[in-house]
mmCIF file of C-alpha atoms in Angstrom:
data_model
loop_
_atom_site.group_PDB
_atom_site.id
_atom_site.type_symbol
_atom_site.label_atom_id
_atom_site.label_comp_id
_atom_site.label_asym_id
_atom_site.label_seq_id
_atom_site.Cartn_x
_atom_site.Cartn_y
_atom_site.Cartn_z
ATOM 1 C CA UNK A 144 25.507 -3.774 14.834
ATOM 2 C CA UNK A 145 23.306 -6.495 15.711
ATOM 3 C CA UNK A 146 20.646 -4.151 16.840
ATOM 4 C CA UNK A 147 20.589 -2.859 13.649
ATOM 5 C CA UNK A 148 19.905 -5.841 11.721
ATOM 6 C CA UNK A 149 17.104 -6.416 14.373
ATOM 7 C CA UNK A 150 15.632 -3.243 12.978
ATOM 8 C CA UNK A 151 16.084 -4.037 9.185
ATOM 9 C CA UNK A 152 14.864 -7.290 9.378
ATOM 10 C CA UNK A 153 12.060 -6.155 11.574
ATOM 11 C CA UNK A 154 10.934 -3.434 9.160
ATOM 12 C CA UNK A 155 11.269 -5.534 5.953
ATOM 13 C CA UNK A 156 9.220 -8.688 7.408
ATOM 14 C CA UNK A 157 6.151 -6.073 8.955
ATOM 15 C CA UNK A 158 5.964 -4.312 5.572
ATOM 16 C CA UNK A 159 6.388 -7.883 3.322
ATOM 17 C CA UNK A 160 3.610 -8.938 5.099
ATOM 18 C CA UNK A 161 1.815 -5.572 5.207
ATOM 19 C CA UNK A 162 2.025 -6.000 1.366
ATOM 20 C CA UNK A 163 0.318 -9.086 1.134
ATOM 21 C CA UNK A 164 -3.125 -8.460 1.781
ATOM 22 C CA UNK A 165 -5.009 -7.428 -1.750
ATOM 23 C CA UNK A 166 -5.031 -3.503 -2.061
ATOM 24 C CA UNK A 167 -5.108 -0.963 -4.663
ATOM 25 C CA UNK A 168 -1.937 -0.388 -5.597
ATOM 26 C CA UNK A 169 -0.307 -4.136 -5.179
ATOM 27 C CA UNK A 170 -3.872 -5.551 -7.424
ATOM 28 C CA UNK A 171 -2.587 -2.248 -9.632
ATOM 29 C CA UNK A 172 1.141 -3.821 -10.208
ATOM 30 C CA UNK A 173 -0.149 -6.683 -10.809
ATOM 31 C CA UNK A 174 -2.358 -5.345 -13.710
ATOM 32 C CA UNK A 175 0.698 -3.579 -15.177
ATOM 33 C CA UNK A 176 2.546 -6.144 -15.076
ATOM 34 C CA UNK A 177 0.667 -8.358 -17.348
ATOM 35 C CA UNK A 178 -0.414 -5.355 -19.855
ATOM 36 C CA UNK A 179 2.906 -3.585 -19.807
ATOM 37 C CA UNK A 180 5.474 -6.248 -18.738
ATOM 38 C CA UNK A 181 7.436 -6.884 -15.393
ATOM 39 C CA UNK A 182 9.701 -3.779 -15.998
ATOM 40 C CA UNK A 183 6.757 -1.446 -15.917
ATOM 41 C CA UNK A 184 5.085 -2.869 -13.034
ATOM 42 C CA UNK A 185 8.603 -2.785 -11.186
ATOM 43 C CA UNK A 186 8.710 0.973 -12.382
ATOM 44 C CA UNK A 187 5.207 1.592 -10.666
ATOM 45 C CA UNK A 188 5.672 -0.107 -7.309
ATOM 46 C CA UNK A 189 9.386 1.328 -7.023
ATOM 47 C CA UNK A 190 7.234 5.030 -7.173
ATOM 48 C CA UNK A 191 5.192 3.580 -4.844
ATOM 49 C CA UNK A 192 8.032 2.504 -2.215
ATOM 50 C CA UNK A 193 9.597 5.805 -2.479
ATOM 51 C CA UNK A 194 6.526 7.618 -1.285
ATOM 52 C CA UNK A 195 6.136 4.619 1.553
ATOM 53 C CA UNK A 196 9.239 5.449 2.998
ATOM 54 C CA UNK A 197 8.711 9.011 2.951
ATOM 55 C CA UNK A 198 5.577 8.694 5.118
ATOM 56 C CA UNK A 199 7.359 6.451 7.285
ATOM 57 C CA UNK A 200 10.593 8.892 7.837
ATOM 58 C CA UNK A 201 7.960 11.762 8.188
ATOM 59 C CA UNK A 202 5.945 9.614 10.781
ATOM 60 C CA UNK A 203 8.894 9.180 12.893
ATOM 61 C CA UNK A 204 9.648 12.879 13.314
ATOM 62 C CA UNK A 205 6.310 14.886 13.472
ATOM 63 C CA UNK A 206 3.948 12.300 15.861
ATOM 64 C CA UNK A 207 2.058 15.038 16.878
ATOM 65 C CA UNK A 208 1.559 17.036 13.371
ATOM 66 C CA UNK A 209 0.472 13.792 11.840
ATOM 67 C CA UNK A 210 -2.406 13.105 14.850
ATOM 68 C CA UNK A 211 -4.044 16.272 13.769
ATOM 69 C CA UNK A 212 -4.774 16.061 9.958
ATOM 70 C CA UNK A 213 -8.264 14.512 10.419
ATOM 71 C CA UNK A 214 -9.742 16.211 7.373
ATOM 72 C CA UNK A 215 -6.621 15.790 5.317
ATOM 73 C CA UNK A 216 -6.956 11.831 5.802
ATOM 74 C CA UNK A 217 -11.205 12.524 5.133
ATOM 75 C CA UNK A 218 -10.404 13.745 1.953
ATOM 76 C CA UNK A 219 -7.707 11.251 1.038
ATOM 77 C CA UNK A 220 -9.772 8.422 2.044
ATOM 78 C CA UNK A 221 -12.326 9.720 -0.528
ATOM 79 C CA UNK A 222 -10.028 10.418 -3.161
ATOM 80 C CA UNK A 223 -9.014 7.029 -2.541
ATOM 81 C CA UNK A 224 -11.934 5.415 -2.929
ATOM 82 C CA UNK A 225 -12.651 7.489 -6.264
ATOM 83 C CA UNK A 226 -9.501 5.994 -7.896
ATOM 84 C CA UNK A 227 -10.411 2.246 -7.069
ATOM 85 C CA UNK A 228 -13.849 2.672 -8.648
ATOM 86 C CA UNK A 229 -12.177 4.784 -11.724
ATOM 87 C CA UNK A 230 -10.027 1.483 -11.723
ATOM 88 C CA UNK A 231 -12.512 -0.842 -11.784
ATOM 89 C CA UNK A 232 -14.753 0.704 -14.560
ATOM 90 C CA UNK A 233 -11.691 1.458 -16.422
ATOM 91 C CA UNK A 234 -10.663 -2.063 -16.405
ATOM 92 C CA UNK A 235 -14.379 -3.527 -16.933
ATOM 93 C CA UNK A 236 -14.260 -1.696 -20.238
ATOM 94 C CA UNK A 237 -10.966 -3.144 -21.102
ATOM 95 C CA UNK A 238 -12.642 -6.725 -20.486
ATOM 96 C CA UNK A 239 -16.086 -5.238 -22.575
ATOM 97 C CA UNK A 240 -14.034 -4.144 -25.776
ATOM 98 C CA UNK A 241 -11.506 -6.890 -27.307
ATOM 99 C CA UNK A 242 -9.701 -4.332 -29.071
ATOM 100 C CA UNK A 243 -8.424 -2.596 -26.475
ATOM 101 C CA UNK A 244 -5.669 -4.251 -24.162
ATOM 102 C CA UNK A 245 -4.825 -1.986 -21.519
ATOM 103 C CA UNK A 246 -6.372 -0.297 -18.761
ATOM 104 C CA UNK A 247 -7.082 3.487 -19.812
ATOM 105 C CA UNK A 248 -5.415 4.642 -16.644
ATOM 106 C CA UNK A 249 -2.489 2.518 -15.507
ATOM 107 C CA UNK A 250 -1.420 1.941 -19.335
ATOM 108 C CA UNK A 251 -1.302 5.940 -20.258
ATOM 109 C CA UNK A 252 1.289 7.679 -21.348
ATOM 110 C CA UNK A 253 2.450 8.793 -17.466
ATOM 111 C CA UNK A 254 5.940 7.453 -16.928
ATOM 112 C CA UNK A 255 4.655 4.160 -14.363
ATOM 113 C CA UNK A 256 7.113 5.227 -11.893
ATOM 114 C CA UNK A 257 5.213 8.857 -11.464
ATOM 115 C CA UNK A 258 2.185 6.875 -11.345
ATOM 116 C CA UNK A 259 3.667 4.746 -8.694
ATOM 117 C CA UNK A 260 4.407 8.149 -6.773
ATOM 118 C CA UNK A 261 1.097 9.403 -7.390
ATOM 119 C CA UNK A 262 -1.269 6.698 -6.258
ATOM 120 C CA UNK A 263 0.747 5.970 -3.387
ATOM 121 C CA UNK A 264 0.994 9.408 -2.211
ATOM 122 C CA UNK A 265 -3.267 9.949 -1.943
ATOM 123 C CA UNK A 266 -3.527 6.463 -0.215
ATOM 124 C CA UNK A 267 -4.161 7.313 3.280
ATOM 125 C CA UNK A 268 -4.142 3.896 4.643
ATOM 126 C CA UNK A 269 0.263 3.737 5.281
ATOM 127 C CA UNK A 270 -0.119 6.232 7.625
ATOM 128 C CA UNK A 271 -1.856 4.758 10.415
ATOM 129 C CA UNK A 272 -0.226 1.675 9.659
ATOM 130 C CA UNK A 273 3.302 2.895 9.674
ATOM 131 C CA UNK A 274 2.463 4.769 12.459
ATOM 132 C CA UNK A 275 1.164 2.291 14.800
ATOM 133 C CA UNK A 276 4.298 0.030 13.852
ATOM 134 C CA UNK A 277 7.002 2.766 14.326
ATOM 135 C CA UNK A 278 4.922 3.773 17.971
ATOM 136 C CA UNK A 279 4.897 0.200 19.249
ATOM 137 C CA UNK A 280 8.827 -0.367 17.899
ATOM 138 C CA UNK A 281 9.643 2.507 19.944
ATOM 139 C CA UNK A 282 7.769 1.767 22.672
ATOM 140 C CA UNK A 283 9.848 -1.596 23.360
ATOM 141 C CA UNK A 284 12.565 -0.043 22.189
ATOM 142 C CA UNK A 285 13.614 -2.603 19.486
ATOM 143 C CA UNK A 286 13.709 0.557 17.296
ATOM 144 C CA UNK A 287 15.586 3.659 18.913
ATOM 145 C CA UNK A 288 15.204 7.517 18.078
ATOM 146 C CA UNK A 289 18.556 7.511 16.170
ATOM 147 C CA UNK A 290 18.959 7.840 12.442
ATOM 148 C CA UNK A 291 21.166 4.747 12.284
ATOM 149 C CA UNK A 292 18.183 2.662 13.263
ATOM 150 C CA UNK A 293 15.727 4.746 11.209
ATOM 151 C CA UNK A 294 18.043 4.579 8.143
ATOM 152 C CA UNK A 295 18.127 0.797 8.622
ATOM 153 C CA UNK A 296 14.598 0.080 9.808
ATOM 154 C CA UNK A 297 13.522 2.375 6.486
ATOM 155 C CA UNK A 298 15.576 0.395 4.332
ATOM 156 C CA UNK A 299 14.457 -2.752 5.348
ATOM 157 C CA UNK A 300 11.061 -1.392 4.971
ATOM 158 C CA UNK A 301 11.687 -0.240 1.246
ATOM 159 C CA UNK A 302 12.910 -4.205 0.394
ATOM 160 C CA UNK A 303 9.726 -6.003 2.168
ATOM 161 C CA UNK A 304 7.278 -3.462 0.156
ATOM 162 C CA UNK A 305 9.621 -4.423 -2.997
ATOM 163 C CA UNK A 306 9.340 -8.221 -1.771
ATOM 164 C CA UNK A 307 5.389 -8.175 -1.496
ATOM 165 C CA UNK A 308 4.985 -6.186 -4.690
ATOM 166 C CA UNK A 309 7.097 -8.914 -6.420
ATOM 167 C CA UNK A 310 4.516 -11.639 -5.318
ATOM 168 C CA UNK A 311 2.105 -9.622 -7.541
ATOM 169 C CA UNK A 312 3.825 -8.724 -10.323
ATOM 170 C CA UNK A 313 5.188 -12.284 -10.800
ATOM 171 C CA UNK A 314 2.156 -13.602 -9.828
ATOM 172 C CA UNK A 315 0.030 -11.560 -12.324
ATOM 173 C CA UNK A 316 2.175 -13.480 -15.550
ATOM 174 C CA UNK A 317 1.592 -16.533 -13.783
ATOM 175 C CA UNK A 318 -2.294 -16.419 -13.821
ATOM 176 C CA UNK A 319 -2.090 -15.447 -17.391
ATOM 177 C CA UNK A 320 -0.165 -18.164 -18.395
ATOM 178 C CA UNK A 321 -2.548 -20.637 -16.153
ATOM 179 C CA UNK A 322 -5.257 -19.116 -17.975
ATOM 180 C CA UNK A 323 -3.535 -19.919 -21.242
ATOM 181 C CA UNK A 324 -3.129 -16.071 -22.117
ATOM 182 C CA UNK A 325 -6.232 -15.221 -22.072
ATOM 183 C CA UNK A 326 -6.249 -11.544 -20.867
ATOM 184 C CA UNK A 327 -9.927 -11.004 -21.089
ATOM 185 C CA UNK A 328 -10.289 -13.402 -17.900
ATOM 186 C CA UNK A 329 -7.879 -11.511 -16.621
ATOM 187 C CA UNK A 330 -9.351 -8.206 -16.847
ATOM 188 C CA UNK A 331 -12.940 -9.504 -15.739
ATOM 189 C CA UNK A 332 -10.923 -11.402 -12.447
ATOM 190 C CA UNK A 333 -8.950 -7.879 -11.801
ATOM 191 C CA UNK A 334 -11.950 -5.235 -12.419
ATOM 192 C CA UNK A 335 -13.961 -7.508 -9.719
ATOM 193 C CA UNK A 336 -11.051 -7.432 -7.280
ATOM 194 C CA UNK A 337 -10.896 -3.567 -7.719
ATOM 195 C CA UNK A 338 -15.042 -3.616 -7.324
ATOM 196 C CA UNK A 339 -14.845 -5.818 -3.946
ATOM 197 C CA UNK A 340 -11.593 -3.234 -2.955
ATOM 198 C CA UNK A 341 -13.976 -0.271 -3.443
ATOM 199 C CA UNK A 342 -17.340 -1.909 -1.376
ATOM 200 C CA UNK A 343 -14.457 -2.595 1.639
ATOM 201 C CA UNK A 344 -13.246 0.809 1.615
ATOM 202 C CA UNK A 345 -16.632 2.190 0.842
ATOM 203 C CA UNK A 346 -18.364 -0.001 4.275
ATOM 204 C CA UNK A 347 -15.289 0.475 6.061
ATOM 205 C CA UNK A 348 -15.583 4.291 5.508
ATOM 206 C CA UNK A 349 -19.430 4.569 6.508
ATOM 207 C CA UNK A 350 -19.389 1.685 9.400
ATOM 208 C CA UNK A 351 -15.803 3.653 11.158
ATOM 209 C CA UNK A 352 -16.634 4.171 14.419
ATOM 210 C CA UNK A 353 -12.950 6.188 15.320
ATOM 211 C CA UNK A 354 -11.640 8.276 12.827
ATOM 212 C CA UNK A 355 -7.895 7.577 11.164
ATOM 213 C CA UNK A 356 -6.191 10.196 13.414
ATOM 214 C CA UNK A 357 -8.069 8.427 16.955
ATOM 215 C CA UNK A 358 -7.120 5.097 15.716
ATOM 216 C CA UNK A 359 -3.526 6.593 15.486
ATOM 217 C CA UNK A 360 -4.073 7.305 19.374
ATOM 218 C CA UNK A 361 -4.317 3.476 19.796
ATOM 219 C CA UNK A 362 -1.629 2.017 17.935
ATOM 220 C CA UNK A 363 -1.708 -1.225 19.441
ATOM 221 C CA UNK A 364 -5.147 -2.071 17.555
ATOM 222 C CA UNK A 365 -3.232 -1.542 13.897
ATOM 223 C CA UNK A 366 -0.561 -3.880 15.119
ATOM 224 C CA UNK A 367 -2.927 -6.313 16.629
ATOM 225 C CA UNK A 368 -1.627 -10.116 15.185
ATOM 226 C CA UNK A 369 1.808 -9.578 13.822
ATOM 227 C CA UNK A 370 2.986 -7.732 17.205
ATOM 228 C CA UNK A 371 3.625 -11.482 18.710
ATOM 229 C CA UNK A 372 5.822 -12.618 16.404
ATOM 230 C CA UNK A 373 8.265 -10.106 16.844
#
């Protein structure tokens, strides 16, 4: 028993902190949940955990399939970088025209937890990351090829990403109540996030000198920096 709570705490603080760093879909919860409330930006990053732990369970079982969908992750990564700057221009007009409130995309009429399961299903980016993590668990063996440890490490996994979106979400009201409401701030602050997300991905993309599936070969370089504090 006490190895797995090793492996659910393990996979909860590696994906809390995995959440933290500004992205797409955590800077998209955090939109949502200051045009459409807390319970709709809960709704969207719930979607978004389900497809996270998906990718993990599927990364633990088919290693080798996953190392040879180079132009799958080509195309996602381009997708991906299509939806940030849809994003951004989307929510620069928000900011341009007072009369409208919501960002044309993550305020339509798509149920926020389908849009949670969309976005997080083209983001490439989980995969190599989940992958390196579950290949350098197994590797010491803190996490064993058993489904009671992959049960537990996936469920700790699905309460940091639920954990890290929270920080968001919350944190999204509290900006627009330190910017006494004023949601056109907002909307500028949150379209140039989703701009500087979009030049990242965009140099990151051109400047890669491995491609996703060789850095998946090389797992230790993904984990580099929170591998020590385990």
């Amino acid at each position: 028993m006490p190895k797995l709570v090793r492996v659910f705490f393990t996979g909860m603080f590696v994906s809390f902190l995995g959440s933290l760093p500004l992205g797409t879909l955590n800077i998209a919860a955090l939109q949502i949940s200051i045009t459409d409330g807390i319970q709709q930006a809960l709704f969207f990053s719930l979607g978004c955990i389900v497809v996270e732990i998906i990718y993990v369970r599927i990364s633990l079982i088919t290693l080798d399939w996953v190392r040879k969908q180079e132009r799958l992750f080509r195309i996602l990564e381009w997708v991906t970088l299509g939806i940030i700057l849809a994003l951004a221009l989307s929510t620069f007009y928000t900011a341009l025209h007072p009369n409208v409130h919501k960002n044309i995309i993550l305020s339509s009429i798509l149920p926020k937890f389908i849009l949670g399961l969309m976005m997080s299903a083209i983001n490439p980016m989980q995969i190599p990351f989940w992958f390196g993590w579950s290949t350098v668990l197994l590797t010491k063996k803190i996490l064993l090829p058993q489904a009671s440890h992959y049960n537990s490490y996936i469920i700790g996994i699905g309460l940091g990403s639920l954990m890290g979106a929270c920080v968001f979400i919350f944190g999204g009201v509290l900006m627009v109540d330190k910017l006494n409401a004023n949601e056109n701030l907002v909307q500028w602050i949150i379209g140039g996030i989703f701009t500087i997300t979009a030049i990242v991905q965009a140099i990151k993309m051109y400047r890669r000198k491995r491609s996703m599936v060789e850095q998946l070969d090389h797992p230790e370089e993904i984990t580099h920096g929170l591998e020590n504090r385990l």
